[in-house]
């Protein structure tokens, strides 16, 4: 299938075709004795992911684990559907996200407030998963991939308070979720992802430092794809965070409202991103995943908390 890319080490990148777009949200399948899906994508992507798994030889009773880096709907919106397709699979998530997968009503209500009518076309509806099938991770945890191979989880808040990174003992692949920002392979751009309500600069930088300390061989971005230039990329992640925070802080100190702050930060960061000068579709993808309004709102929300 043309939405599957073999990455080596029995790892397969699956384009979940979020909202019909290509190349914006990836799931990953780690094959082996105990096949593991990292990220489900959205609810509307679940049939796409199921077809991809089938073509890789993973049938309804074969998937051992589903793990999500965090419970935002582009990463975990499909958990309920995928849990239904694969009745043997254990669902693994950080403890701060577990209850929302069992009872998504509050998560869906707040997503509805943020996205309005766009919610249905972008994400669809997260269905509940029986609590007995959910395993909650603490600060660290492990997923058994079979044959002595493990995926170790590391709590990495900052982007979201229920976020973990996961490192593969065999390949050194680190699944970074959104904690290192959003990477665009077409242009090599990297932009921070700092949405409300959880963004916190210190914890976000700590999470990036933790990722560096794990010594990964490769970063696997949910948006989007593998990056082997690990040190430079994580450095860029931290630099991007600082730039966006500095500019947003400046806008705030000048008394700008949200709209003006967004316009100012967008203008002042524009030159950094080739994607915004590329074709309109690429620019639109970038805006969808780490849009300036969401990033600036998240940083302002944090500043209001720490510097009222
Ligand atoms: Zn995301």
PDB file of N, CA and C in Angstrom, residues 56-97:
ATOM      1  N   UNK A  56       0.193  -5.649   6.287  1.00  0.00           N
ATOM      2  CA  UNK A  56       1.476  -6.035   6.891  1.00  0.00           C
ATOM      3  C   UNK A  56       1.355  -7.365   7.643  1.00  0.00           C
ATOM      4  N   UNK A  57       0.198  -8.027   7.494  1.00  0.00           N
ATOM      5  CA  UNK A  57       0.026  -9.362   8.067  1.00  0.00           C
ATOM      6  C   UNK A  57      -0.461  -9.378   9.508  1.00  0.00           C
ATOM      7  N   UNK A  58      -0.912  -8.240  10.000  1.00  0.00           N
ATOM      8  CA  UNK A  58      -1.416  -8.186  11.378  1.00  0.00           C
ATOM      9  C   UNK A  58      -2.944  -8.266  11.340  1.00  0.00           C
ATOM     10  N   UNK A  59      -3.477  -9.420  11.760  1.00  0.00           N
ATOM     11  CA  UNK A  59      -4.912  -9.660  11.756  1.00  0.00           C
ATOM     12  C   UNK A  59      -5.557  -9.231  13.065  1.00  0.00           C
ATOM     13  N   UNK A  60      -6.884  -9.400  13.137  1.00  0.00           N
ATOM     14  CA  UNK A  60      -7.636  -8.917  14.305  1.00  0.00           C
ATOM     15  C   UNK A  60      -7.121  -9.423  15.657  1.00  0.00           C
ATOM     16  N   UNK A  61      -6.615 -10.657  15.698  1.00  0.00           N
ATOM     17  CA  UNK A  61      -6.163 -11.182  16.991  1.00  0.00           C
ATOM     18  C   UNK A  61      -4.657 -11.053  17.210  1.00  0.00           C
ATOM     19  N   UNK A  62      -3.974 -10.359  16.309  1.00  0.00           N
ATOM     20  CA  UNK A  62      -2.505 -10.346  16.352  1.00  0.00           C
ATOM     21  C   UNK A  62      -1.891  -9.135  17.053  1.00  0.00           C
ATOM     22  N   UNK A  63      -2.625  -8.045  17.110  1.00  0.00           N
ATOM     23  CA  UNK A  63      -2.013  -6.831  17.661  1.00  0.00           C
ATOM     24  C   UNK A  63      -1.963  -6.936  19.187  1.00  0.00           C
ATOM     25  N   UNK A  64      -0.746  -6.859  19.747  1.00  0.00           N
ATOM     26  CA  UNK A  64      -0.580  -7.030  21.196  1.00  0.00           C
ATOM     27  C   UNK A  64      -0.789  -5.726  21.956  1.00  0.00           C
ATOM     28  N   UNK A  65      -0.301  -4.620  21.367  1.00  0.00           N
ATOM     29  CA  UNK A  65      -0.298  -3.358  22.112  1.00  0.00           C
ATOM     30  C   UNK A  65      -0.627  -2.176  21.216  1.00  0.00           C
ATOM     31  N   UNK A  66      -1.350  -1.241  21.777  1.00  0.00           N
ATOM     32  CA  UNK A  66      -1.524   0.076  21.170  1.00  0.00           C
ATOM     33  C   UNK A  66      -1.033   1.078  22.200  1.00  0.00           C
ATOM     34  N   UNK A  67      -0.071   1.911  21.819  1.00  0.00           N
ATOM     35  CA  UNK A  67       0.406   2.919  22.756  1.00  0.00           C
ATOM     36  C   UNK A  67       0.304   4.284  22.093  1.00  0.00           C
ATOM     37  N   UNK A  68      -0.136   5.270  22.858  1.00  0.00           N
ATOM     38  CA  UNK A  68      -0.223   6.636  22.325  1.00  0.00           C
ATOM     39  C   UNK A  68       0.701   7.549  23.126  1.00  0.00           C
ATOM     40  N   UNK A  69       1.353   8.489  22.429  1.00  0.00           N
ATOM     41  CA  UNK A  69       2.260   9.412  23.121  1.00  0.00           C
ATOM     42  C   UNK A  69       1.479  10.374  24.003  1.00  0.00           C
ATOM     43  N   UNK A  70       0.262  10.734  23.574  1.00  0.00           N
ATOM     44  CA  UNK A  70      -0.624  11.560  24.385  1.00  0.00           C
ATOM     45  C   UNK A  70      -2.019  11.452  23.801  1.00  0.00           C
ATOM     46  N   UNK A  71      -2.984  12.064  24.490  1.00  0.00           N
ATOM     47  CA  UNK A  71      -4.373  11.771  24.107  1.00  0.00           C
ATOM     48  C   UNK A  71      -5.009  12.825  23.204  1.00  0.00           C
ATOM     49  N   UNK A  72      -4.233  13.768  22.658  1.00  0.00           N
ATOM     50  CA  UNK A  72      -4.833  14.673  21.672  1.00  0.00           C
ATOM     51  C   UNK A  72      -5.399  13.840  20.518  1.00  0.00           C
ATOM     52  N   UNK A  73      -6.481  14.366  19.918  1.00  0.00           N
ATOM     53  CA  UNK A  73      -7.281  13.536  19.016  1.00  0.00           C
ATOM     54  C   UNK A  73      -6.567  13.137  17.731  1.00  0.00           C
ATOM     55  N   UNK A  74      -5.538  13.898  17.341  1.00  0.00           N
ATOM     56  CA  UNK A  74      -4.803  13.495  16.134  1.00  0.00           C
ATOM     57  C   UNK A  74      -3.901  12.286  16.412  1.00  0.00           C
ATOM     58  N   UNK A  75      -3.648  12.007  17.688  1.00  0.00           N
ATOM     59  CA  UNK A  75      -2.792  10.880  18.075  1.00  0.00           C
ATOM     60  C   UNK A  75      -3.596   9.700  18.611  1.00  0.00           C
ATOM     61  N   UNK A  76      -4.649  10.005  19.356  1.00  0.00           N
ATOM     62  CA  UNK A  76      -5.367   8.965  20.098  1.00  0.00           C
ATOM     63  C   UNK A  76      -6.860   8.911  19.784  1.00  0.00           C
ATOM     64  N   UNK A  77      -7.317   9.746  18.844  1.00  0.00           N
ATOM     65  CA  UNK A  77      -8.752   9.776  18.548  1.00  0.00           C
ATOM     66  C   UNK A  77      -9.289   8.443  18.064  1.00  0.00           C
ATOM     67  N   UNK A  78      -8.408   7.603  17.527  1.00  0.00           N
ATOM     68  CA  UNK A  78      -8.841   6.310  17.003  1.00  0.00           C
ATOM     69  C   UNK A  78      -8.733   5.167  18.000  1.00  0.00           C
ATOM     70  N   UNK A  79      -8.335   5.456  19.234  1.00  0.00           N
ATOM     71  CA  UNK A  79      -8.076   4.365  20.184  1.00  0.00           C
ATOM     72  C   UNK A  79      -9.297   3.456  20.375  1.00  0.00           C
ATOM     73  N   UNK A  80     -10.477   4.070  20.570  1.00  0.00           N
ATOM     74  CA  UNK A  80     -11.682   3.259  20.798  1.00  0.00           C
ATOM     75  C   UNK A  80     -11.986   2.355  19.610  1.00  0.00           C
ATOM     76  N   UNK A  81     -11.874   2.903  18.412  1.00  0.00           N
ATOM     77  CA  UNK A  81     -12.143   2.102  17.204  1.00  0.00           C
ATOM     78  C   UNK A  81     -11.112   0.991  17.038  1.00  0.00           C
ATOM     79  N   UNK A  82      -9.832   1.347  17.236  1.00  0.00           N
ATOM     80  CA  UNK A  82      -8.768   0.348  17.071  1.00  0.00           C
ATOM     81  C   UNK A  82      -8.890  -0.730  18.148  1.00  0.00           C
ATOM     82  N   UNK A  83      -9.224  -0.336  19.371  1.00  0.00           N
ATOM     83  CA  UNK A  83      -9.429  -1.330  20.437  1.00  0.00           C
ATOM     84  C   UNK A  83     -10.543  -2.301  20.034  1.00  0.00           C
ATOM     85  N   UNK A  84     -11.563  -1.787  19.362  1.00  0.00           N
ATOM     86  CA  UNK A  84     -12.645  -2.646  18.880  1.00  0.00           C
ATOM     87  C   UNK A  84     -12.194  -3.595  17.780  1.00  0.00           C
ATOM     88  N   UNK A  85     -11.356  -3.115  16.877  1.00  0.00           N
ATOM     89  CA  UNK A  85     -10.870  -3.965  15.770  1.00  0.00           C
ATOM     90  C   UNK A  85      -9.929  -5.066  16.282  1.00  0.00           C
ATOM     91  N   UNK A  86      -9.195  -4.765  17.374  1.00  0.00           N
ATOM     92  CA  UNK A  86      -8.153  -5.687  17.862  1.00  0.00           C
ATOM     93  C   UNK A  86      -8.425  -6.051  19.321  1.00  0.00           C
ATOM     94  N   UNK A  87      -9.300  -7.038  19.554  1.00  0.00           N
ATOM     95  CA  UNK A  87      -9.781  -7.314  20.915  1.00  0.00           C
ATOM     96  C   UNK A  87      -8.709  -7.791  21.884  1.00  0.00           C
ATOM     97  N   UNK A  88      -7.544  -8.266  21.361  1.00  0.00           N
ATOM     98  CA  UNK A  88      -6.487  -8.741  22.262  1.00  0.00           C
ATOM     99  C   UNK A  88      -5.554  -7.614  22.698  1.00  0.00           C
ATOM    100  N   UNK A  89      -5.640  -6.496  22.052  1.00  0.00           N
ATOM    101  CA  UNK A  89      -4.625  -5.453  22.278  1.00  0.00           C
ATOM    102  C   UNK A  89      -4.821  -4.744  23.616  1.00  0.00           C
ATOM    103  N   UNK A  90      -3.691  -4.550  24.296  1.00  0.00           N
ATOM    104  CA  UNK A  90      -3.686  -3.727  25.506  1.00  0.00           C
ATOM    105  C   UNK A  90      -3.456  -2.280  25.083  1.00  0.00           C
ATOM    106  N   UNK A  91      -4.165  -1.362  25.717  1.00  0.00           N
ATOM    107  CA  UNK A  91      -4.052   0.059  25.370  1.00  0.00           C
ATOM    108  C   UNK A  91      -3.185   0.733  26.433  1.00  0.00           C
ATOM    109  N   UNK A  92      -2.091   1.346  26.006  1.00  0.00           N
ATOM    110  CA  UNK A  92      -1.114   1.894  26.943  1.00  0.00           C
ATOM    111  C   UNK A  92      -1.026   3.410  26.757  1.00  0.00           C
ATOM    112  N   UNK A  93      -1.109   4.128  27.884  1.00  0.00           N
ATOM    113  CA  UNK A  93      -1.174   5.595  27.844  1.00  0.00           C
ATOM    114  C   UNK A  93      -0.686   6.128  29.188  1.00  0.00           C
ATOM    115  N   UNK A  94      -0.216   7.367  29.204  1.00  0.00           N
ATOM    116  CA  UNK A  94       0.197   7.932  30.498  1.00  0.00           C
ATOM    117  C   UNK A  94      -1.005   8.039  31.451  1.00  0.00           C
ATOM    118  N   UNK A  95      -0.720   7.909  32.742  1.00  0.00           N
ATOM    119  CA  UNK A  95      -1.803   7.870  33.736  1.00  0.00           C
ATOM    120  C   UNK A  95      -2.678   9.126  33.715  1.00  0.00           C
ATOM    121  N   UNK A  96      -2.118  10.259  33.291  1.00  0.00           N
ATOM    122  CA  UNK A  96      -2.938  11.472  33.260  1.00  0.00           C
ATOM    123  C   UNK A  96      -3.916  11.468  32.073  1.00  0.00           C
ATOM    124  N   UNK A  97      -3.749  10.527  31.145  1.00  0.00           N
ATOM    125  CA  UNK A  97      -4.658  10.455  30.005  1.00  0.00           C
ATOM    126  C   UNK A  97      -5.617   9.279  30.074  1.00  0.00           C
TER     127      UNK A  97
END
